[in-house]
Amino acid sequence: GLGIHTVGQLLFHLPSGVVDRQILVTAEAAAAASIESKKNGGDGAVVASLAVTVIAHSVPELGTGRPHRIECLDSDGAQIDLLYFVPVGRDTGQPSTRATAAWIQVPPTPV
């Protein structure tokens, strides 16, 4: 938790940082930043904003646990797959709206 127990603590809970989403990068630049992060002892996670063009998408049947896949191209023509997972409720077997996880999968560039 945030350790906020009083109104005063809430009022003085200031932001710890900012992410500028106006700067757009390519998939290649984001991948390079991830590699650099790993080289420097990080986990390789990076925050990046990309402008993409959707070329195809597939919606799985409800309750299968398979991801919703959206195939895109970035401004350099690199393919990017957006994968969205919607958890299925254990009790009902129906999709849950409580949480959705997503990540970007960038296919490796041939050498």
CSV table of C-alpha atoms in Angstrom, one decimal:
chain,number,residue,atom,x,y,z
A,1,GLY,CA,0.0,0.0,0.0
A,2,LEU,CA,0.9,3.6,-0.1
A,3,GLY,CA,0.9,4.0,3.7
A,4,ILE,CA,-1.8,6.8,3.6
A,5,HIS,CA,-3.9,6.7,6.7
A,6,THR,CA,-5.1,10.4,7.2
A,7,VAL,CA,-6.4,13.2,5.0
A,8,GLY,CA,-3.2,15.1,5.6
A,9,GLN,CA,-1.1,12.3,4.3
A,10,LEU,CA,-3.3,12.1,1.2
A,11,LEU,CA,-3.0,15.8,0.6
A,12,PHE,CA,0.8,15.7,0.8
A,13,HIS,CA,1.2,12.5,-1.3
A,14,LEU,CA,3.0,14.0,-4.2
A,15,PRO,CA,3.8,12.4,-7.6
A,16,SER,CA,7.2,10.6,-7.7
A,17,GLY,CA,7.8,11.0,-11.4
A,18,VAL,CA,6.4,11.6,-14.9
A,19,VAL,CA,6.4,9.8,-18.2
A,20,ASP,CA,6.3,12.0,-21.3
A,21,ARG,CA,4.1,10.1,-23.7
A,22,GLN,CA,4.5,12.7,-26.5
A,23,ILE,CA,7.9,11.3,-27.6
A,24,LEU,CA,7.3,8.5,-30.1
A,25,VAL,CA,9.9,5.8,-30.8
A,26,THR,CA,10.2,2.9,-33.1
A,27,ALA,CA,10.2,-0.8,-32.1
A,28,GLU,CA,13.9,-1.0,-32.8
A,29,ALA,CA,14.7,1.9,-30.5
A,30,ALA,CA,12.5,0.4,-27.7
A,31,ALA,CA,14.3,-3.0,-28.1
A,32,ALA,CA,17.7,-1.3,-28.0
A,33,ALA,CA,16.7,0.5,-24.8
A,34,SER,CA,15.6,-2.8,-23.3
A,35,ILE,CA,18.9,-4.5,-24.2
A,36,GLU,CA,20.8,-1.5,-22.7
A,37,SER,CA,18.7,-1.8,-19.5
A,38,LYS,CA,19.6,-5.5,-19.2
A,39,LYS,CA,23.3,-4.7,-19.8
A,40,ASN,CA,23.2,-2.2,-16.9
A,41,GLY,CA,21.7,-4.8,-14.5
A,42,GLY,CA,18.0,-3.9,-15.0
A,43,ASP,CA,15.2,-6.2,-15.9
A,44,GLY,CA,14.9,-5.0,-19.5
A,45,ALA,CA,11.5,-3.3,-19.0
A,46,VAL,CA,11.1,0.0,-20.8
A,47,VAL,CA,8.2,2.5,-21.1
A,48,ALA,CA,7.8,3.5,-24.8
A,49,SER,CA,5.2,5.2,-26.9
A,50,LEU,CA,4.9,3.9,-30.5
A,51,ALA,CA,2.6,5.1,-33.3
A,52,VAL,CA,1.4,1.9,-35.1
A,53,THR,CA,-0.9,0.9,-37.9
A,54,VAL,CA,-3.2,-2.0,-37.2
A,55,ILE,CA,-3.0,-4.7,-40.0
A,56,ALA,CA,-5.0,-7.5,-38.5
A,57,HIS,CA,-6.5,-8.8,-35.2
A,58,SER,CA,-7.9,-12.0,-33.9
A,59,VAL,CA,-10.5,-12.3,-31.1
A,60,PRO,CA,-10.4,-15.7,-29.3
A,61,GLU,CA,-13.6,-17.4,-28.1
A,62,LEU,CA,-14.6,-16.4,-24.7
A,63,GLY,CA,-13.4,-18.5,-21.8
A,64,THR,CA,-10.5,-20.1,-23.7
A,65,GLY,CA,-7.8,-18.1,-21.9
A,66,ARG,CA,-6.2,-17.3,-25.3
A,67,PRO,CA,-5.0,-13.7,-25.9
A,68,HIS,CA,-6.6,-11.2,-28.1
A,69,ARG,CA,-3.8,-10.6,-30.7
A,70,ILE,CA,-3.5,-7.3,-32.7
A,71,GLU,CA,-0.9,-7.3,-35.4
A,72,CYS,CA,0.6,-3.9,-36.1
A,73,LEU,CA,3.4,-2.1,-38.0
A,74,ASP,CA,5.4,0.7,-36.6
A,75,SER,CA,6.6,3.8,-38.6
A,76,ASP,CA,9.7,1.8,-39.9
A,77,GLY,CA,7.5,-1.2,-41.0
A,78,ALA,CA,8.6,-3.4,-38.1
A,79,GLN,CA,5.9,-5.9,-37.0
A,80,ILE,CA,4.6,-5.6,-33.5
A,81,ASP,CA,2.1,-8.0,-31.9
A,82,LEU,CA,-0.1,-6.6,-29.1
A,83,LEU,CA,-1.3,-9.4,-26.8
A,84,TYR,CA,-4.2,-8.8,-24.3
A,85,PHE,CA,-5.2,-11.4,-21.8
A,86,VAL,CA,-8.6,-11.2,-20.1
A,87,PRO,CA,-8.6,-13.5,-17.0
A,88,VAL,CA,-11.5,-16.0,-16.7
A,89,GLY,CA,-13.4,-16.0,-13.4
A,90,ARG,CA,-12.7,-19.3,-11.5
A,91,ASP,CA,-16.3,-19.6,-10.2
A,92,THR,CA,-18.3,-18.8,-13.4
A,93,GLY,CA,-15.9,-19.6,-16.3
A,94,GLN,CA,-16.9,-16.2,-17.7
A,95,PRO,CA,-14.4,-13.4,-18.6
A,96,SER,CA,-13.6,-11.2,-15.6
A,97,THR,CA,-13.5,-7.4,-16.1
A,98,ARG,CA,-11.3,-6.9,-13.0
A,99,ALA,CA,-7.9,-7.0,-14.7
A,100,THR,CA,-6.4,-7.1,-18.1
A,101,ALA,CA,-2.7,-7.7,-18.7
A,102,ALA,CA,-1.0,-6.7,-22.0
A,103,TRP,CA,2.4,-6.7,-23.5
A,104,ILE,CA,4.1,-6.0,-26.8
A,105,GLN,CA,5.9,-8.9,-28.6
A,106,VAL,CA,8.4,-7.7,-31.1
A,107,PRO,CA,9.5,-10.5,-33.4
A,108,PRO,CA,13.3,-10.8,-33.6
A,109,THR,CA,15.0,-9.1,-36.5
A,110,PRO,CA,16.9,-11.5,-38.9
A,111,VAL,CA,20.7,-11.0,-38.8
